[in-house]
Short mmCIF file of C-alpha atoms in Angstrom, two decimals:
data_model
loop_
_atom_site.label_atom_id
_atom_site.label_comp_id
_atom_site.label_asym_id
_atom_site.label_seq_id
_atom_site.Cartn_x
_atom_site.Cartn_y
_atom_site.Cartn_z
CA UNK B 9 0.00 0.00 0.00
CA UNK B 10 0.80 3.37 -0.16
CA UNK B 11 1.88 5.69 2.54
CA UNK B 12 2.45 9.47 2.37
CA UNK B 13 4.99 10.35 5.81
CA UNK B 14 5.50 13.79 7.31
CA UNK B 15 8.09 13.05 9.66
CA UNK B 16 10.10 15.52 12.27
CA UNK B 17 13.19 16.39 11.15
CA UNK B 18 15.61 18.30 13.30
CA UNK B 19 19.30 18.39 12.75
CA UNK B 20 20.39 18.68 16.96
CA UNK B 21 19.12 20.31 19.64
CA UNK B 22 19.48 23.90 18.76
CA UNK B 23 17.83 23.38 15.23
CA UNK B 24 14.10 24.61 14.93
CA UNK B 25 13.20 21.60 13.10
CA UNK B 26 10.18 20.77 10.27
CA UNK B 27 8.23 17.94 8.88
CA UNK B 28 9.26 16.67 5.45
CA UNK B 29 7.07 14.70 2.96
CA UNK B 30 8.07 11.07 1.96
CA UNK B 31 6.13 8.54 0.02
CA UNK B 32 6.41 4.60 0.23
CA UNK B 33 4.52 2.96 -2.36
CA UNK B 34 5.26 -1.06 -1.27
CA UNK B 35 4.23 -0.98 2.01
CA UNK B 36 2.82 -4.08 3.45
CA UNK B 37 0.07 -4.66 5.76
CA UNK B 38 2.07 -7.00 8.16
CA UNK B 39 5.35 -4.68 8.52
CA UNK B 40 5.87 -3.17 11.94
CA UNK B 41 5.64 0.97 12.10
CA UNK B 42 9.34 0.33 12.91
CA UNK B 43 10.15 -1.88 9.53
CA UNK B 44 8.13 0.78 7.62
CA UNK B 45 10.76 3.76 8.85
CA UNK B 46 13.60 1.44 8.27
CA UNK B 47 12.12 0.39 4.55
CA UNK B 48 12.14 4.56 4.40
CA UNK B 49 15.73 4.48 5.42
CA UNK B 50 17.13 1.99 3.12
CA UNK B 51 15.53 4.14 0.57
CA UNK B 52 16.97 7.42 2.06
CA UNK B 53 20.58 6.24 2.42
CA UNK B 54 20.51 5.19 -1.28
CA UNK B 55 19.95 8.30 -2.40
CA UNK B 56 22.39 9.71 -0.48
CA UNK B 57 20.47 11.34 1.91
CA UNK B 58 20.51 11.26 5.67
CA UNK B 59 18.61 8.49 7.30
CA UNK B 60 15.97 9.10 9.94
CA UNK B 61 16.85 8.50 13.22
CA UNK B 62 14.43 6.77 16.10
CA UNK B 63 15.41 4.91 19.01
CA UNK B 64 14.49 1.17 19.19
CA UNK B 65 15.51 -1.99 20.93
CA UNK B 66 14.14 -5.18 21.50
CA UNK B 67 11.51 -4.32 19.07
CA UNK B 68 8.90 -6.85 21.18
CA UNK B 69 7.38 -4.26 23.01
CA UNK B 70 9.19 -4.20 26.46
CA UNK B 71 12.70 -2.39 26.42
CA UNK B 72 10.35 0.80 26.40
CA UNK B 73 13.02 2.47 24.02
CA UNK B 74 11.17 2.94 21.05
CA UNK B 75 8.26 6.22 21.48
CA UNK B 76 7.22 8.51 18.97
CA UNK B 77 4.15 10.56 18.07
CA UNK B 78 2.22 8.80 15.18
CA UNK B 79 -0.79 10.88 14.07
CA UNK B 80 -0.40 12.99 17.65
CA UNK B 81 -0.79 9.86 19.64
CA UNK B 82 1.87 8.59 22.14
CA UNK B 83 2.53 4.80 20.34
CA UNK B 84 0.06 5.68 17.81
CA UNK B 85 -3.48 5.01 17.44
CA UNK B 86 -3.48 1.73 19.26
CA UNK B 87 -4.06 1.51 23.35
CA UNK B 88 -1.37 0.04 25.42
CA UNK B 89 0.96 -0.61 22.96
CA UNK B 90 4.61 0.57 22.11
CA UNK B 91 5.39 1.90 18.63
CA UNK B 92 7.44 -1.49 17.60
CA UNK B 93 3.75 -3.57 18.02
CA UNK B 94 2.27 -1.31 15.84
CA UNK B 95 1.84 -2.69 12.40
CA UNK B 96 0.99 -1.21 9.06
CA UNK B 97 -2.73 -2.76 9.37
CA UNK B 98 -3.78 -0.17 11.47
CA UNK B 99 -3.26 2.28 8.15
CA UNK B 100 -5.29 2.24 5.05
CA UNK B 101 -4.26 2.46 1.27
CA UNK B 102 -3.33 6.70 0.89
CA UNK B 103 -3.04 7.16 4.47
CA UNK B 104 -0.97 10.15 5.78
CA UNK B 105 0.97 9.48 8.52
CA UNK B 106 2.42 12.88 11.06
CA UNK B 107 5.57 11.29 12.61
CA UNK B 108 6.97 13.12 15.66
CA UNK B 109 9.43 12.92 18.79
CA UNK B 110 7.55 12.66 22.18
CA UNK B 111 7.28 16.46 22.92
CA UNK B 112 8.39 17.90 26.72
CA UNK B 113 10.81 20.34 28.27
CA UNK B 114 12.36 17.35 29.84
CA UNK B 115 12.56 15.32 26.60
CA UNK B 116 15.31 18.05 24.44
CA UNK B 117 15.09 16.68 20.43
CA UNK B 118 18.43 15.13 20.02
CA UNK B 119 17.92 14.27 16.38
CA UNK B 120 14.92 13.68 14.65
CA UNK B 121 13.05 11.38 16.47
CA UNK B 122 15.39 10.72 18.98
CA UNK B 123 14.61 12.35 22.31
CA UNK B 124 16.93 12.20 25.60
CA UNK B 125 15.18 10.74 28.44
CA UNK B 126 17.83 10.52 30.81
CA UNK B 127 15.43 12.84 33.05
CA UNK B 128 13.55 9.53 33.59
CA UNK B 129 17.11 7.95 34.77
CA UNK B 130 17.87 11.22 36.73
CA UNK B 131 14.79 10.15 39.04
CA UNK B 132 15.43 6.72 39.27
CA UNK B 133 19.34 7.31 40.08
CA UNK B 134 17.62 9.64 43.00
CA UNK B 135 16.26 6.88 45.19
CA UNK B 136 14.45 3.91 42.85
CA UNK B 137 16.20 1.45 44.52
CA UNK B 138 16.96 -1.04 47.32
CA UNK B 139 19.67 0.85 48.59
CA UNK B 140 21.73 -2.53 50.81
CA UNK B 141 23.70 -4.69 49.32
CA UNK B 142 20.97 -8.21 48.66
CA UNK B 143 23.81 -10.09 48.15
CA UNK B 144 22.91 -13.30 46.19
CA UNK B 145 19.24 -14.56 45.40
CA UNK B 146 17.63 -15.73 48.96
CA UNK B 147 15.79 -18.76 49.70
CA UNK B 148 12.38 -17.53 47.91
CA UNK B 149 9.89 -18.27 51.71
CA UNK B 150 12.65 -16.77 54.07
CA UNK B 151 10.68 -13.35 53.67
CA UNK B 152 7.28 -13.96 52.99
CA UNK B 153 5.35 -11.84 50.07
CA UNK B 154 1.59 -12.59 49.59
CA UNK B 155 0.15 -13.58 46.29
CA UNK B 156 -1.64 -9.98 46.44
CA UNK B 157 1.10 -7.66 47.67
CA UNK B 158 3.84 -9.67 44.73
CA UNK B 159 1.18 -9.28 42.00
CA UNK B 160 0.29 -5.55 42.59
CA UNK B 161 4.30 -4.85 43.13
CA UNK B 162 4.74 -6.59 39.90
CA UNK B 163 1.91 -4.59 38.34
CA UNK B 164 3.91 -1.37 39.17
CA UNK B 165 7.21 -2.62 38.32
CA UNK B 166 6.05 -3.72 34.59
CA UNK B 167 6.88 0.15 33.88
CA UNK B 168 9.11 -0.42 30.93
CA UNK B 169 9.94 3.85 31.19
CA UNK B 170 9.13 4.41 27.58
CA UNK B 171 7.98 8.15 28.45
CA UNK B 172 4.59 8.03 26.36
CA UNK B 173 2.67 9.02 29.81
CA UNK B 174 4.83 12.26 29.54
CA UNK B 175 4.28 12.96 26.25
CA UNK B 176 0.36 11.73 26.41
CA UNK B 177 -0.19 13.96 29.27
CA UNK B 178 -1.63 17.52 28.99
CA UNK B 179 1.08 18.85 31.46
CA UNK B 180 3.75 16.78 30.71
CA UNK B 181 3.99 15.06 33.97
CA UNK B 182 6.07 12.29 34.96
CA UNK B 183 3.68 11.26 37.93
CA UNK B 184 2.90 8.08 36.21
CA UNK B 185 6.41 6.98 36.01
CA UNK B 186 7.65 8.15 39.35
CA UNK B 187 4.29 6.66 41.02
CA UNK B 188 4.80 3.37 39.36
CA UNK B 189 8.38 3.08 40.88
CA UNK B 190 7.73 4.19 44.15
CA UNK B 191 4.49 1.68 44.54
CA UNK B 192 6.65 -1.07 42.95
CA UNK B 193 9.26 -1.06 45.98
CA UNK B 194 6.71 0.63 48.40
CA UNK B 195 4.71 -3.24 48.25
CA UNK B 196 7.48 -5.24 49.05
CA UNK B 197 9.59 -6.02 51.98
CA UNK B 198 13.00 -5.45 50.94
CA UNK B 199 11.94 -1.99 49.67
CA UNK B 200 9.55 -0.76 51.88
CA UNK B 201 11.84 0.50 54.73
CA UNK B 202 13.12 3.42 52.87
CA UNK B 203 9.57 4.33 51.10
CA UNK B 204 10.02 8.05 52.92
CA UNK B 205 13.41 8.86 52.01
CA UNK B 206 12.88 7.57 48.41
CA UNK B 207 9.89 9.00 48.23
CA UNK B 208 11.05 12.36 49.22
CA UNK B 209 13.82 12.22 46.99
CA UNK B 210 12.27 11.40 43.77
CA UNK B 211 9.20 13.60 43.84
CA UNK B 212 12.24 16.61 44.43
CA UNK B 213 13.95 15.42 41.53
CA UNK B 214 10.93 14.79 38.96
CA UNK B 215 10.40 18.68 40.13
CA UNK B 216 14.04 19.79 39.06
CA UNK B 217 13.51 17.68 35.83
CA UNK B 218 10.95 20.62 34.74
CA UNK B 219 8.40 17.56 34.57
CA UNK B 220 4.89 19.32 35.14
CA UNK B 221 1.96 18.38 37.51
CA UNK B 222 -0.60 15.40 37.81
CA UNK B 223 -3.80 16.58 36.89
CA UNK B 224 -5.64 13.18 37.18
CA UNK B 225 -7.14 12.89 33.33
CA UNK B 226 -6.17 9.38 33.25
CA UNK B 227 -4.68 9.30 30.27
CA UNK B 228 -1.34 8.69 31.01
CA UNK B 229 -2.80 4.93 31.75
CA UNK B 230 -4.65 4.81 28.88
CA UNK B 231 -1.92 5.28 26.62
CA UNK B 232 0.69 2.99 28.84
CA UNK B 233 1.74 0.12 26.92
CA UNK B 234 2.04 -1.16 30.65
CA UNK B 235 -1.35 -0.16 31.29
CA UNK B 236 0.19 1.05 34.80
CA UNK B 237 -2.86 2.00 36.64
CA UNK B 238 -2.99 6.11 37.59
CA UNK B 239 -3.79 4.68 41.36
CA UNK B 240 0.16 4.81 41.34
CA UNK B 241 0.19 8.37 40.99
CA UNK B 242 -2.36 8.92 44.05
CA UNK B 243 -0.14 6.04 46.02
CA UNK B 244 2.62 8.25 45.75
CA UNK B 245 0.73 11.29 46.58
CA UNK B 246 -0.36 9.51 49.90
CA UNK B 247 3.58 8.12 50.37
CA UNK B 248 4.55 11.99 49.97
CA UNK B 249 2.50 13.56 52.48
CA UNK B 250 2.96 11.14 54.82
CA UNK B 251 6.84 11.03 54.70
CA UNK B 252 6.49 14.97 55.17
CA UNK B 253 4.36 14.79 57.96
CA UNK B 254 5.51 12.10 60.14
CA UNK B 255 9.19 10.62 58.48
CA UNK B 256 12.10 11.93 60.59
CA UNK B 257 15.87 11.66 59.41
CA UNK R 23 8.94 26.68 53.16
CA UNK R 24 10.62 26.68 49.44
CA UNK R 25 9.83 22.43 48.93
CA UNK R 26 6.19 23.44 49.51
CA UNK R 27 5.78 26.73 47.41
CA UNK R 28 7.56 25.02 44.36
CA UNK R 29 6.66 21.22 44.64
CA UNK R 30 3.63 20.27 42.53
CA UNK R 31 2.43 17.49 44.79
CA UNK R 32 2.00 19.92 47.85
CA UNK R 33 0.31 22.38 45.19
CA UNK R 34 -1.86 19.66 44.12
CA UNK R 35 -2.80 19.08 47.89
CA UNK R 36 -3.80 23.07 48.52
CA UNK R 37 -5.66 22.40 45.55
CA UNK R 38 -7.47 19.52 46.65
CA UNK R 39 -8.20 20.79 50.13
CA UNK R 40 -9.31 24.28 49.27
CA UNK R 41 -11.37 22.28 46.39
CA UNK R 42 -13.20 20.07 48.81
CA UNK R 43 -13.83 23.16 51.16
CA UNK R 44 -15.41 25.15 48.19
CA UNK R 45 -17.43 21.97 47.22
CA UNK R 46 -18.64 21.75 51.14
CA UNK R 47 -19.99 25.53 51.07
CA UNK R 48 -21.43 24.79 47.94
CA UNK R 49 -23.99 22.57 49.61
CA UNK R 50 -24.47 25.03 52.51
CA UNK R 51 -24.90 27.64 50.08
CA UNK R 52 -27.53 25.78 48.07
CA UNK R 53 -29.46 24.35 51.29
CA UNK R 54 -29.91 28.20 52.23
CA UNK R 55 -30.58 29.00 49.06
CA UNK R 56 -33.45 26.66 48.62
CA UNK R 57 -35.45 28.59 50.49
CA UNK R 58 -36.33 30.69 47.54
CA UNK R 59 -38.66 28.19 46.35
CA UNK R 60 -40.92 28.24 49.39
CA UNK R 61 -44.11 30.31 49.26
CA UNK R 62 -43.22 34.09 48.58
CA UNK R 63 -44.75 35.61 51.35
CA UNK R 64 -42.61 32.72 53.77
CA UNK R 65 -39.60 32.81 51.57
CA UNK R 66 -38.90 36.66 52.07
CA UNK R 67 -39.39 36.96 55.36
CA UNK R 68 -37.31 33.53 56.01
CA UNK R 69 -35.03 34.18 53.29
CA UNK R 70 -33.80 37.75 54.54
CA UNK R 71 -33.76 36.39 58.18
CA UNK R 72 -31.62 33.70 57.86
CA UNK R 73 -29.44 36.14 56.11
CA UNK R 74 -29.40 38.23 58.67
CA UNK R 75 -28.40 35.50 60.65
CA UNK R 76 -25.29 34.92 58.88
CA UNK R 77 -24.12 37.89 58.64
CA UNK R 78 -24.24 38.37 62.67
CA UNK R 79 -22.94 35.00 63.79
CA UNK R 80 -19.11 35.33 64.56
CA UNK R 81 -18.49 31.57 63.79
CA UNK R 82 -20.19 32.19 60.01
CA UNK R 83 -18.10 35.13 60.31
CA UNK R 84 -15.09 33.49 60.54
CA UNK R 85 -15.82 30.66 58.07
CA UNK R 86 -16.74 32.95 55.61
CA UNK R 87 -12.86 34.46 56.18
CA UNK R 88 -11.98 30.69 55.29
CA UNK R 89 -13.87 30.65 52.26
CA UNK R 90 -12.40 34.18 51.15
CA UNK R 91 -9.01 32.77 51.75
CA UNK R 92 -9.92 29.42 50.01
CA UNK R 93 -11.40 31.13 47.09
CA UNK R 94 -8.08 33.09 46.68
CA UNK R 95 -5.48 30.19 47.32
CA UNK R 96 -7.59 27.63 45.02
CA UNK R 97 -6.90 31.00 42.01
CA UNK R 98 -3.48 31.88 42.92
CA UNK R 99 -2.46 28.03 42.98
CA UNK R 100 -4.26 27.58 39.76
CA UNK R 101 -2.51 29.93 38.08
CA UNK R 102 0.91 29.10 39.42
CA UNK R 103 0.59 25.53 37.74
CA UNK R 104 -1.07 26.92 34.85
CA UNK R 105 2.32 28.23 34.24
CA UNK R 106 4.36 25.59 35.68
CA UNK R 107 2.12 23.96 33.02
CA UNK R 108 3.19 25.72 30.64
CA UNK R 109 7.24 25.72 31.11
CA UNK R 110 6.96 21.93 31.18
CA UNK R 111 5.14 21.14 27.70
CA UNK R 112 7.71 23.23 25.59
CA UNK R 113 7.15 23.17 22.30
CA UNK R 114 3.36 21.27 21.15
CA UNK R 115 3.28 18.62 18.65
CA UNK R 116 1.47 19.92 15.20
CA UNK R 117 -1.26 17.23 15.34
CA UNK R 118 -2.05 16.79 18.46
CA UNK R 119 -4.65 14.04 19.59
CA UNK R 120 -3.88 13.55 22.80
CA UNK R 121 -7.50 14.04 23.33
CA UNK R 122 -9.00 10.69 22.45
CA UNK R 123 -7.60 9.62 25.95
CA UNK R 124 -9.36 11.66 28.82
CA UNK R 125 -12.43 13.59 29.47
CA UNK R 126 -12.63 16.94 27.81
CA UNK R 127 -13.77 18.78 31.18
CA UNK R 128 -10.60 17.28 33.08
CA UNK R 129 -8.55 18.60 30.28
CA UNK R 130 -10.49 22.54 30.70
CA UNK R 131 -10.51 22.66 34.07
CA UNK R 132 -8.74 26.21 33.89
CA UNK R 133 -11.17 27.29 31.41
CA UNK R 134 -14.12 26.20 33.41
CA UNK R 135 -12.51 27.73 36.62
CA UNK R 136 -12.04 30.83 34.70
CA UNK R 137 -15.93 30.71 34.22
CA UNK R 138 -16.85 30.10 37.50
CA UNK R 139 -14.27 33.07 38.92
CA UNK R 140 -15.84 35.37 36.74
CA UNK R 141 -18.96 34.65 37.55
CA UNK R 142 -17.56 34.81 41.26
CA UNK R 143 -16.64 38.40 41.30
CA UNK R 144 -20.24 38.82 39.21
CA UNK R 145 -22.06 37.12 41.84
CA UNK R 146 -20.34 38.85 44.69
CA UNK R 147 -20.60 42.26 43.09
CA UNK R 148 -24.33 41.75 42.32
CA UNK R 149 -25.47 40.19 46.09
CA UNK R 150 -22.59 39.98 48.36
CA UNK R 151 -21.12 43.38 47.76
CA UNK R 152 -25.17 45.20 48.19
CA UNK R 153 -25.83 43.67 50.90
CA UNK R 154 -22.76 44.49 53.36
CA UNK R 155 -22.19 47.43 52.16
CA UNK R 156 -24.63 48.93 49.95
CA UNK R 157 -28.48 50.42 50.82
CA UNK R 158 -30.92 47.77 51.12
CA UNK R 159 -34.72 48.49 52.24
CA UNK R 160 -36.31 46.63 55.51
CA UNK R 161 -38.78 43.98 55.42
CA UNK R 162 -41.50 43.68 57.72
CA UNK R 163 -39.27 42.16 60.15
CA UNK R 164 -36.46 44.79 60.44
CA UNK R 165 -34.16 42.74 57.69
CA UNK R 166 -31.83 43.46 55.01
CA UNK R 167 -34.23 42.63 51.82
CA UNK R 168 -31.98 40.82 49.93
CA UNK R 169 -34.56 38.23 48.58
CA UNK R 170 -36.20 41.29 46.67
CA UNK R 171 -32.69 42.08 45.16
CA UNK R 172 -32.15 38.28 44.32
CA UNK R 173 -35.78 38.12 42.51
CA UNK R 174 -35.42 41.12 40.62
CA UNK R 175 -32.49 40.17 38.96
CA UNK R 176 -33.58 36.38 38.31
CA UNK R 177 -36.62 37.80 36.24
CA UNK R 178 -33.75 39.14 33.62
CA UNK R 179 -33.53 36.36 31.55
CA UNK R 180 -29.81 37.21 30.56
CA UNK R 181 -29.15 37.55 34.20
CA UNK R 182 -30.78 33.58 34.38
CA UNK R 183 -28.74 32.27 31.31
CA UNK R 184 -25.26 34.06 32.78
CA UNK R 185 -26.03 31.68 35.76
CA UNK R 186 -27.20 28.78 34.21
CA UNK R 187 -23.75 29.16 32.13
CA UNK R 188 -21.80 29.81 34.61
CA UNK R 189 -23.14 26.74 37.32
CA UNK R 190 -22.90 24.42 34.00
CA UNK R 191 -18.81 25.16 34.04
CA UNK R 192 -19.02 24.90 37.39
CA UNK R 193 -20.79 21.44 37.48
CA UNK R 194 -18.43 19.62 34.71
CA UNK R 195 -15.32 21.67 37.23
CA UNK R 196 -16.75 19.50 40.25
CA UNK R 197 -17.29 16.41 38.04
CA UNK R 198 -13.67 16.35 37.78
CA UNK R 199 -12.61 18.33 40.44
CA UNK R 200 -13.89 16.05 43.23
CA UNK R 201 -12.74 12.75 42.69
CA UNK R 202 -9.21 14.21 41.38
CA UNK R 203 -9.11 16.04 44.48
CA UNK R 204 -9.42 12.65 47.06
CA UNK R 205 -6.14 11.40 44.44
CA UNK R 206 -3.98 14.44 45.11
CA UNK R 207 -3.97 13.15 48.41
CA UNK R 208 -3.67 10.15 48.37
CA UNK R 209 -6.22 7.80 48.26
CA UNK R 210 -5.06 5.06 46.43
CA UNK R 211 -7.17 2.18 47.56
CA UNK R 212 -9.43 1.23 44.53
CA UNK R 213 -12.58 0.19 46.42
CA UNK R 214 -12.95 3.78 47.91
CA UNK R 215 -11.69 5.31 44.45
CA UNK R 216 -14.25 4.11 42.50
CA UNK R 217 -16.87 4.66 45.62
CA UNK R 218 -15.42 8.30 45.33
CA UNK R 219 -15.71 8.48 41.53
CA UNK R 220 -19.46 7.97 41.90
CA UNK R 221 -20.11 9.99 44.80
CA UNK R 222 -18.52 13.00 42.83
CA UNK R 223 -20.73 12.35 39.59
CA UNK R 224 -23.90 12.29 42.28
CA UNK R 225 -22.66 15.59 44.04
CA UNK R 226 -21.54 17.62 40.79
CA UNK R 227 -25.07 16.27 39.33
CA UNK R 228 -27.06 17.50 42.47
CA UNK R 229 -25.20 20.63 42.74
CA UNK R 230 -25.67 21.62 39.10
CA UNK R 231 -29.37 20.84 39.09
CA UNK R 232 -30.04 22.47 42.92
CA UNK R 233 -28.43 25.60 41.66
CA UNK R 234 -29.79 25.71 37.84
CA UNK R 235 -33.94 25.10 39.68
CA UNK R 236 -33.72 28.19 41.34
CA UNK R 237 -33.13 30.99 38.89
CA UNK R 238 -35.45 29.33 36.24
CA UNK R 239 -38.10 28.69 38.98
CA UNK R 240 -38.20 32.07 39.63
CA UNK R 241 -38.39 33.45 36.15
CA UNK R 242 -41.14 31.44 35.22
CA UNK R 243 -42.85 32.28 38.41
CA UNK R 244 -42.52 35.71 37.91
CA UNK R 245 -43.48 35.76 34.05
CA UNK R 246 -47.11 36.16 34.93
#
């Protein structure tokens, strides 16, 4: 099928940056968005021009490194999906396709549609972790986890950090991410003792990341390919206030 | 002091709580305003007492100092996340559909707000401002006739479709504004959320009817 792309191009971070027009005329219904841009590649790079660059990984939906605007949607038009799951069938015969790099203060345009996310890493390195040495895996029923508290800790952890709740999000908040961390640890033994500290520390750093406010539209979740539930966001709300009323250092 | 002036969670929480303290007068406000649908003979003399009331009681005195401050906080606070808001999105995307994945009203809450602050400093020049400090004739009864003022200007009908407007925005505000409020601080468990989530579609949807009756009760009453 045919496609007609208008796809961000931006040469580096001080570059204003514009869409420019491609066509691919032998597109096929079961190619991957991803296998459609690198068909456009192969094509750009043999006429000597300069291929477009994305970020992808695993390309099976859970490194979270692949993320770009398709038609203004985080992922594109499907729900709870990353870009590299999207295929071609979702597009008809003609279609025009607006390609563009998740869009936030805290996300600078490196090239293209490559964005730097290391604001996401900046928060993480601030307290999203166990912070004593574990030493080597421990017999599994020395500390005992209920089937509940594992599953919903699981639930939060399955944040792969793609950034599409930033860039989905009205404010460009990174509540969904930061939330889904600090419940992930928060449920389980080894990590709960330091819930106030960590807490603390990474709600001060998504603020120095320019990352805006939760405004509770939900549809940070809906666009998750994690489908990390926004209840994250209030559990860290809760973790917050109570570390600042009642946690002493 | 600085964490809580510049971090968006404890913003978020002065917005919640001054939220849920506007949303609790609002029920006050309409209980005593109800009265304007009793008889009209009853309803004057009842109405203008019980205002009278209020404005003599120090502890209504000094909730209604609460509510001033509330009212000013809930603006301010808006405001300084409107632009925090703004800092953090940067540069848009050209086709932006971001839409499809929330409510409209949760996405327009400023816009609503702006309609219901307008309407605020309307509704407080128009009643609030007349009666503390402006001439007002007695009833029989020695009051302040402030349900005379409130009639009059109900049988306007631009006066009733301004308010009808304006408690519309403020009804789709509270559908949003109440339940988001309760996850600003922290309720996380997902029982009482979704108990929450329905008890702020029945209290926007009471509040936006209980307010709407009364102006268009009164202009059809007084068409005749």
């Amino acid at each position: 099928m045919k496609i007609i792309l208008k796809i961000w191009r931006q040469k580096n971070r001080q570059d204003k940056g514009e869409f420019c027009d491609y066509v691919l005329e032998d597109v096929t219904r079961d190619m991957s968005f991803l296998e459609m841009l690198d068909m456009l590649n192969n094509k750009l790079v043999k006429q000597g021009d300069r291929a477009v660059e994305f970020d992808h990984d695993c390309r099976e939906g859970i490194c979270g490194q692949c993320g770009v605007m398709i038609n203004g949607i985080a992922h594109g038009s499907l729900k709870n999906t990353t870009t590299c799951q999207l295929h071609m069938r979702e597009f008809k015969d003609g279609d025009t396709i607006y390609v563009e790099p998740f869009k936030a203060s805290a996300f600078p345009v490196v090239r293209d549609l490559k964005v730097d996310r290391s604001s996401l890493d900046h928060i993480i390195v601030s307290g999203g972790y166990v912070s004593v040495d574990t030493g080597q895996a421990p017999e599994a029923n020395n500390i005992p986890v209920t089937y509940e508290e594992a599953e919903s800790a699981f639930d939060a952890a399955a944040c792969i950090g793609c950034g599409a709740c930033v860039a989905s999000c009205k404010n460009s908040s990174a509540a969904l991410f930061t939330g889904a961390k600090i419940t992930h640890l928060a449920r389980l033994p080894q990590g709960e003792k330091e819930t106030a500290s960590r807490t603390m520390a990474m709600v001060d750093q998504m603020e120095q990341e320019n990352f805006g406010h939760c405004s509770n539209t939900e549809a940070c979740q809906v666009e998750c390919p994690e489908n990390i539930s926004v209840l994250t966001i209030a559990r860290m709300n809760y973790e917050y206030n109570r570390a600042k009323i009642l946690f002493k250092k | 002091m600085i964490w809580f002036i510049k971090n968006s969670v404890t913003r978020k929480n002065l917005m919640a709580l001054t939220g849920l303290f506007l949303s609790f007068f609002l029920i006050v406000h309409l209980a005593g305003n109800l009265q304007l649908l009793l008889p009209e003979v009853q309803a004057k003399l009842q109405y203008n007492a019980y205002s009278q009331f209020l404005g003599g009681n120090p502890l209504v005195i000094l909730i209604s100092f609460v509510l001033y401050a509330c009212i000013i906080l809930h603006t301010v606070d808006a405001i300084y996340l409107g632009i925090k808001r703004k800092k953090a999105n940067g540069v848009s995307c050209s086709k932006d559909k971001r839409g499809r994945a929330s409510t409209w009203y949760s996405r327009h809450m400023m816009a609503l707000g702006i309609i219901v602050f307008v309407f605020l400093v309307i509704h407080f020049k128009d009643y609030w401002y007349r009666y503390k400090f402006g001439e007002l004739p007695l009833d029989e009864n020695g009051n302040k006739d402030l349900y005379t003022l409130v009639i009059v200007s109900f049988e306007q009908l631009w006066y009733v479709i301004l308010y009808v407007i304006a408690i519309v925005a403020l009804g789709y505000h509270l559908l949003h504004g109440v339940f988001s409020a309760h996850r600003s601080i922290g309720l996380y468990h997902p029982v009482y959320n979704s108990i929450i989530k329905v008890l702020g579609i029945i209290f926007a949807l009471v509040i936006t009817i209980g307010y709407i009756i009364i102006p268009i009760f009164i202009y059809i009453n007084h068409q005749t």
